[in-house]
Structure formats: structure tokens, C-alpha cells
Short mmCIF file of C-alpha atoms in Angstrom, two decimals:
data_model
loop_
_atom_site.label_atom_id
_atom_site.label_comp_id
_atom_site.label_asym_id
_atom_site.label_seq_id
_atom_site.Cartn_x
_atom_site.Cartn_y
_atom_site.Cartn_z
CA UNK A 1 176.72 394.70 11.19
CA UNK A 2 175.30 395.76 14.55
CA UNK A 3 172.64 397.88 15.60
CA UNK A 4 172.79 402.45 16.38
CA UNK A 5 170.84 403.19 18.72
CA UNK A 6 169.47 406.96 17.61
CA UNK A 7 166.71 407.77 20.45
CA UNK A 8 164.65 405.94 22.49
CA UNK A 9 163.03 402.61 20.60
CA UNK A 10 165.03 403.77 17.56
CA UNK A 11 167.81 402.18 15.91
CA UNK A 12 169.20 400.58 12.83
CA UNK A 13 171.70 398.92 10.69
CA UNK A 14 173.16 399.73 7.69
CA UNK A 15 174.21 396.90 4.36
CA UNK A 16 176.14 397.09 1.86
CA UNK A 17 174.68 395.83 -0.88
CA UNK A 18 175.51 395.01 -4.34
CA UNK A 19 173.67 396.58 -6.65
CA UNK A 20 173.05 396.66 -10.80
CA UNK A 21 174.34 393.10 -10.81
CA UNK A 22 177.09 393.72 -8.19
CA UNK A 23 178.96 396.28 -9.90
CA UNK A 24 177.69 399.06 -7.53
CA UNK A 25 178.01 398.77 -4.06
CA UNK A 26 175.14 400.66 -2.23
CA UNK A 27 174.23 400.92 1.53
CA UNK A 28 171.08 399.86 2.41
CA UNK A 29 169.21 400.65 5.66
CA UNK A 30 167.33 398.96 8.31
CA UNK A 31 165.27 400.90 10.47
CA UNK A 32 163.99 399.27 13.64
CA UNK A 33 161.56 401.27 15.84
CA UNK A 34 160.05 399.25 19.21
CA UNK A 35 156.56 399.70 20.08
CA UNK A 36 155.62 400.36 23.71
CA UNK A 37 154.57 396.85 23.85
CA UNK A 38 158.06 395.71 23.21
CA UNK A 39 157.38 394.41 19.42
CA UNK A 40 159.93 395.34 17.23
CA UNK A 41 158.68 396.94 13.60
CA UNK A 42 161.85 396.33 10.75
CA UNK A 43 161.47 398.53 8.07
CA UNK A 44 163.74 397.37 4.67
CA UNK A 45 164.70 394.42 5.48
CA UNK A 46 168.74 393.75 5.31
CA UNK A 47 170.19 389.93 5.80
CA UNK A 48 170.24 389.20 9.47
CA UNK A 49 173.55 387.88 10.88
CA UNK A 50 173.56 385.78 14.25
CA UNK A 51 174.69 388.62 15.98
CA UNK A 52 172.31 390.89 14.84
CA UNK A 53 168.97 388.54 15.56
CA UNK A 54 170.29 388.18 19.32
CA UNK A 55 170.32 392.04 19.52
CA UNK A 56 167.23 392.00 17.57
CA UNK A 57 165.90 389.33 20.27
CA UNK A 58 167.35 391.51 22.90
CA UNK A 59 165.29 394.41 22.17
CA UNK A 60 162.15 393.08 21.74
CA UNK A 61 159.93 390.29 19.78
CA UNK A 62 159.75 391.11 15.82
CA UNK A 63 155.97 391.42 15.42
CA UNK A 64 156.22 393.49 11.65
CA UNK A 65 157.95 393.58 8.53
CA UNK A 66 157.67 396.10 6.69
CA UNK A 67 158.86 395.97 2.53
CA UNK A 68 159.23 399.17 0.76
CA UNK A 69 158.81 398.92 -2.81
CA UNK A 70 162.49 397.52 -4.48
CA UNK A 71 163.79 396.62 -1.55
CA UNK A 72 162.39 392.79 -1.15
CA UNK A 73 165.69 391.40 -1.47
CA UNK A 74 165.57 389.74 1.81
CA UNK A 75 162.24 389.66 2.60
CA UNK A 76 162.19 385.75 2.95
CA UNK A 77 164.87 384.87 4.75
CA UNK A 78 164.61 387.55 7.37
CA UNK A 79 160.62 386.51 7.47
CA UNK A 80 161.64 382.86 7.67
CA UNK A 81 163.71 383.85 10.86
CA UNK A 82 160.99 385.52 12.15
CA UNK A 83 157.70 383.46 11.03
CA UNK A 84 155.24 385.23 13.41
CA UNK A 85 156.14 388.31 12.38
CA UNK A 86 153.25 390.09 9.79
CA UNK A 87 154.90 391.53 6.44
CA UNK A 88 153.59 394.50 5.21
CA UNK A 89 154.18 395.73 2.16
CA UNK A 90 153.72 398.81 0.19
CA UNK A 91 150.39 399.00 -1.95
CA UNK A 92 152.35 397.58 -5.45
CA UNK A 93 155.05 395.08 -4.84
CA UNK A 94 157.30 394.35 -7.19
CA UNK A 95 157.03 390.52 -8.67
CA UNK A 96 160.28 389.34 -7.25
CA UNK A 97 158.00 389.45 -3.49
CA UNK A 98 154.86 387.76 -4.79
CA UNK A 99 156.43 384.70 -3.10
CA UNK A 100 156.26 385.84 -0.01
CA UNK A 101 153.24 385.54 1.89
CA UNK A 102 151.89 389.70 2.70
CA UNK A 103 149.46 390.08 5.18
CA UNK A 104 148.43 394.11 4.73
CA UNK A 105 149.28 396.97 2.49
CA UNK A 106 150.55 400.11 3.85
CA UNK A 107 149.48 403.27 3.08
CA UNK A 108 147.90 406.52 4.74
CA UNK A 109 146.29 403.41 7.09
CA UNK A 110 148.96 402.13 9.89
CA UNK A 111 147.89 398.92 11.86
CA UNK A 112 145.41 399.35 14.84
CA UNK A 113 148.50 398.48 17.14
CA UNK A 114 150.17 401.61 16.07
CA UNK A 115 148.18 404.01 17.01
CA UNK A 116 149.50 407.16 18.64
CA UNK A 117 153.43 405.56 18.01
CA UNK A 118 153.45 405.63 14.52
CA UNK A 119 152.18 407.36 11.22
CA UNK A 120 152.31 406.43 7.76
CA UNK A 121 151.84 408.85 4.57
CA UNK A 122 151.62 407.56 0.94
CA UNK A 123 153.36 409.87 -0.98
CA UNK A 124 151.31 410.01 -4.26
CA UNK A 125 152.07 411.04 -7.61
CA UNK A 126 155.42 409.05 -7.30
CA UNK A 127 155.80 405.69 -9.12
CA UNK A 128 157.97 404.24 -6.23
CA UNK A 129 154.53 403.60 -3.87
CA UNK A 130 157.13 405.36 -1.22
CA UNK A 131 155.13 405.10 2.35
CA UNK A 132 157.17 407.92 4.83
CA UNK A 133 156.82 406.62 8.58
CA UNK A 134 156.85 409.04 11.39
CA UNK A 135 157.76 408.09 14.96
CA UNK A 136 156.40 410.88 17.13
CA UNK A 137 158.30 410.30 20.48
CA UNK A 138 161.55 410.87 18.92
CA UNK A 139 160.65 413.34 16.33
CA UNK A 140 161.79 410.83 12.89
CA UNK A 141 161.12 410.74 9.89
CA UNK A 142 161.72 406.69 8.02
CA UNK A 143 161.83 407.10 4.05
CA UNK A 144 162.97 405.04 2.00
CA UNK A 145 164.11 405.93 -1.77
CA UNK A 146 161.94 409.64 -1.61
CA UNK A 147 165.78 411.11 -0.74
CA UNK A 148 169.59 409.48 -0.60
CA UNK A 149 172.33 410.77 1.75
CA UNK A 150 175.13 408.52 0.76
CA UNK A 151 178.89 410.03 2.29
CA UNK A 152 180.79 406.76 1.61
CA UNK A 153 181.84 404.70 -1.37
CA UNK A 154 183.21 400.64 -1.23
CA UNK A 155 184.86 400.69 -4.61
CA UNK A 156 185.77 403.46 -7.33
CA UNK A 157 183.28 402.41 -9.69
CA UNK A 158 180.17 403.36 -6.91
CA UNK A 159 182.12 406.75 -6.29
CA UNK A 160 181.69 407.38 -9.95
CA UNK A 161 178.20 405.84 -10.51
CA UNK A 162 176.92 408.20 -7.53
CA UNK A 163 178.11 411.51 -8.08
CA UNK A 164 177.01 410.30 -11.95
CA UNK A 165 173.68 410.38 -10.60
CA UNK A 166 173.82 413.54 -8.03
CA UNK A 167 173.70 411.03 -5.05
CA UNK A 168 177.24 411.87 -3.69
CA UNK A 169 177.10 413.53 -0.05
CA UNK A 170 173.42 415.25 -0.87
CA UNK A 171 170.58 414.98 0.63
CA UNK A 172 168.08 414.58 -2.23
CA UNK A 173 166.72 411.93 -4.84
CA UNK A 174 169.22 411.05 -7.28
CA UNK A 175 168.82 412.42 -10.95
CA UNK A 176 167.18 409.45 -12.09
CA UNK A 177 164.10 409.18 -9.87
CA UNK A 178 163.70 413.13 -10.12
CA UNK A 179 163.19 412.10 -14.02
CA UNK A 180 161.34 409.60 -13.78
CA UNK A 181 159.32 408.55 -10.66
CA UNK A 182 157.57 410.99 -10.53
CA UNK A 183 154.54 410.95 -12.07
CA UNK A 184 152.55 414.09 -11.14
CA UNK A 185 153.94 416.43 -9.53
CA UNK A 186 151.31 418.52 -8.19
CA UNK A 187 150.00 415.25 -6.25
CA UNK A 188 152.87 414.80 -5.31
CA UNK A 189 153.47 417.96 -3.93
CA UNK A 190 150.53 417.91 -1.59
CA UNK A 191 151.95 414.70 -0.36
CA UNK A 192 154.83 416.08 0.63
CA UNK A 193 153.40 419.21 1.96
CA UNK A 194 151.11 416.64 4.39
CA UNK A 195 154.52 415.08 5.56
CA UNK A 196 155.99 418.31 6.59
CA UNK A 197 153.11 419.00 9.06
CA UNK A 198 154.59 416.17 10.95
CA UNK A 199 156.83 417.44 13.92
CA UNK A 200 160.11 415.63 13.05
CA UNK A 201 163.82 416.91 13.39
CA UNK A 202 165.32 413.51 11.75
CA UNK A 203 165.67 412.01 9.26
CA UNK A 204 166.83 408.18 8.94
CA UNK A 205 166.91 407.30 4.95
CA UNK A 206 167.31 404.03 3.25
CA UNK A 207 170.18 404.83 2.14
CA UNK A 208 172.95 406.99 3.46
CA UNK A 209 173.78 408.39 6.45
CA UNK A 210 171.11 410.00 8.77
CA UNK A 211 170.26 413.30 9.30
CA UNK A 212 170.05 414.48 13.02
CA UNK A 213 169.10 418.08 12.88
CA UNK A 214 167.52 420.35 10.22
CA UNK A 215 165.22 417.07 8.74
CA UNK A 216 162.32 420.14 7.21
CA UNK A 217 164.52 422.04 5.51
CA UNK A 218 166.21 419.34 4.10
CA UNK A 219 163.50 417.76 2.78
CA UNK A 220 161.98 420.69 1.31
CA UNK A 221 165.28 421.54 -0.36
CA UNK A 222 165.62 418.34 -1.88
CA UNK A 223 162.32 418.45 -3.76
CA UNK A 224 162.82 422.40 -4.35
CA UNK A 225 159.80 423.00 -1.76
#
């Protein structure tokens, strides 16, 4: 793994991960965004290689992690590599992260030491606790599990388990969490509609490939906007 660089102080790495115990291999995304004091923010954390922590170190000092909910995986070992960094989380975590030590939850609220860089949205009415980021200098959208855009499969059996669940080479949440995250959908809704009043043109999921151009329209045709 190494990192894309998409626009100034934005890149990110991309994991293949082995998913519903290993059966399903699914890429996972790191999304790194620099602040203009050189920290580095890592949103979903993936395992960190050698490699990847001098390019990391390269770029800037890690000064945030940030866990979406389901995607704690690696939350401790890439915290242990980076011990002064401070772990955010969403506002639920899922129990398999109560072990690691969270300073803040993230919601509508970003850090003091954002401000003017980057914004954060709870999306509400959707059981997932998703928190969209936007990065105003380069127009960007950071989501995590609100929409997939997965255009490659490791092994037959993830081909099949992904267009199974309308995740193969769409931009959109697959059938499952359509069904069953959400929980109100006129809440969630006006979440949404709050997001799209942010000036972005990409798109940079947790999982898939990223979307350059177009990043409105796509998201309001995946959730039938």
C-alpha cells in the first residue's frame, strides 16, 4: 500500500480487507487530509506498513484519528504507532473499540483546530452514527459507509456477494443498509440536504474507488434525492 495524492493536503490508501470472517474481501479506505499546520488527520484507520508510516511521517505529524462507526479494526495498533495522536470517534462506538482510549466524539462539532479547514455533519436518522467530513480547499467530500463505489473484486465469491447486495460498480449504499440503517428517513433527509449545501465536487468513500467529478448528483442519486 502507498499513499494517492488527490489535491492539495489530500490523499489516501486503500486495504483490502477480509470481511464476514474472511470470506469477502472488501477494500477499505484511508483518507488522510493535512492541516495547514502540518498535522495529519487519518480518517478509517487501515494497518500501517513501514512504508506507509515514513510517507505518513513525510507528510506531516499524525495529530488525529478519526474511527467511523464499524471500522475500529485497527484502531490500536495504528494509535499505538502514533501515541500522541487524539482518537476521535463517532458519537456510538461499537464495543470491539471500548479498549481504546477516545478522547472526543464527533459530530456536527469539529475540533477548535479545524476551523475554517474542515467540517463535520452527523447524518441523523441513520443507525450507522455516519459523520460526512468536508475539506473546503479542495472541494471533498470523506464518507464513510453513507455510499460504496466498489469497481474491483479479489476473489469470485466478493464478485458475487457485491452485486448480491447492489454494491457492484454503483455509487450508492448497498441493499442492506438502504433496509435497514436507516431509521427515519425524513431526519435523515434533512441531513443530507445540509450536506449538499457544502461546495464539494468529490467524493472519496470508504470503500471503492473515488469519485472526481459530479460528487452532488451522485449523492443525491444514490439516496433518490
Amino acid at each position: 500500500m502507498s499513499l494517492v495524492q488527490h489535491d492539495t493536503d489530500l490523499f489516501s490508501v486503500e486495504h483490502e480487507f477480509g470481511w464476514q470472517a474472511g470470506l469477502v474481501t472488501i477494500p477499505v479506505r484511508m483518507t488522510v487530509v493535512r492541516l495547514s499546520d502540518g498535522q495529519l488527520i487519518l480518517h478509517s484507520p487501515v494497518p500501517v506498513s513501514p512504508e506507509l508510516r515514513l510517507e505518513l511521517e513525510a507528510l506531516g505529524r499524525v495529530g488525529y484519528i478519526i474511527v467511523p462507526r464499524a471500522h475500529g479494526r485497527f484502531v490500536a495498533e495504528v494509535s499505538q504507532l502514533f501515541p500522541d495522536a487524539q482518537l476521535m470517534a463517532a458519537p456510538a462506538s461499537p464495543s470491539r473499540r471500548l479498549k481504546s482510549q477516545f478522547q472526543a466524539s464527533l459530530a456536527n462539532q469539529p475540533p477548535a483546530a479545524w476551523a475554517g479547514e474542515l467540517e463535520s455533519y452527523l447524518v441523523r436518522g441513520f443507525r450507522l452514527d455516519e459523520v460526512v467530513l468536508f475539506h473546503p480547499s479542495t472541494r471533498t467530500l470523506i464518507i464513510t459507509d453513507l455510499c460504496f463505489n466498489i469497481h474491483h473484486a479479489s476473489t469470485r465469491l466478493s464478485l458475487f456477494f457485491f452485486k448480491a447486495n447492489g454494491m457492484w460498480e454503483y455509487f450508492g449504499p448497498s441493499r442492506l443498509i438502504r433496509r435497514l440503517a436507516v431509521s427515519n428517513r425524513v431526519v435523515m433527509r434533512e441531513s443530507l440536504e445540509k450536506v449538499l449545501e457544502c461546495d464539494f465536487e468529490r467524493v472519496v468513500p470508504g470503500h471503492g474507488d473515488v469519485i472526481e467529478h459530479g460528487g452532488p448528483d451522485a449523492l443525491r442519486a444514490a439516496w433518490r434525492m
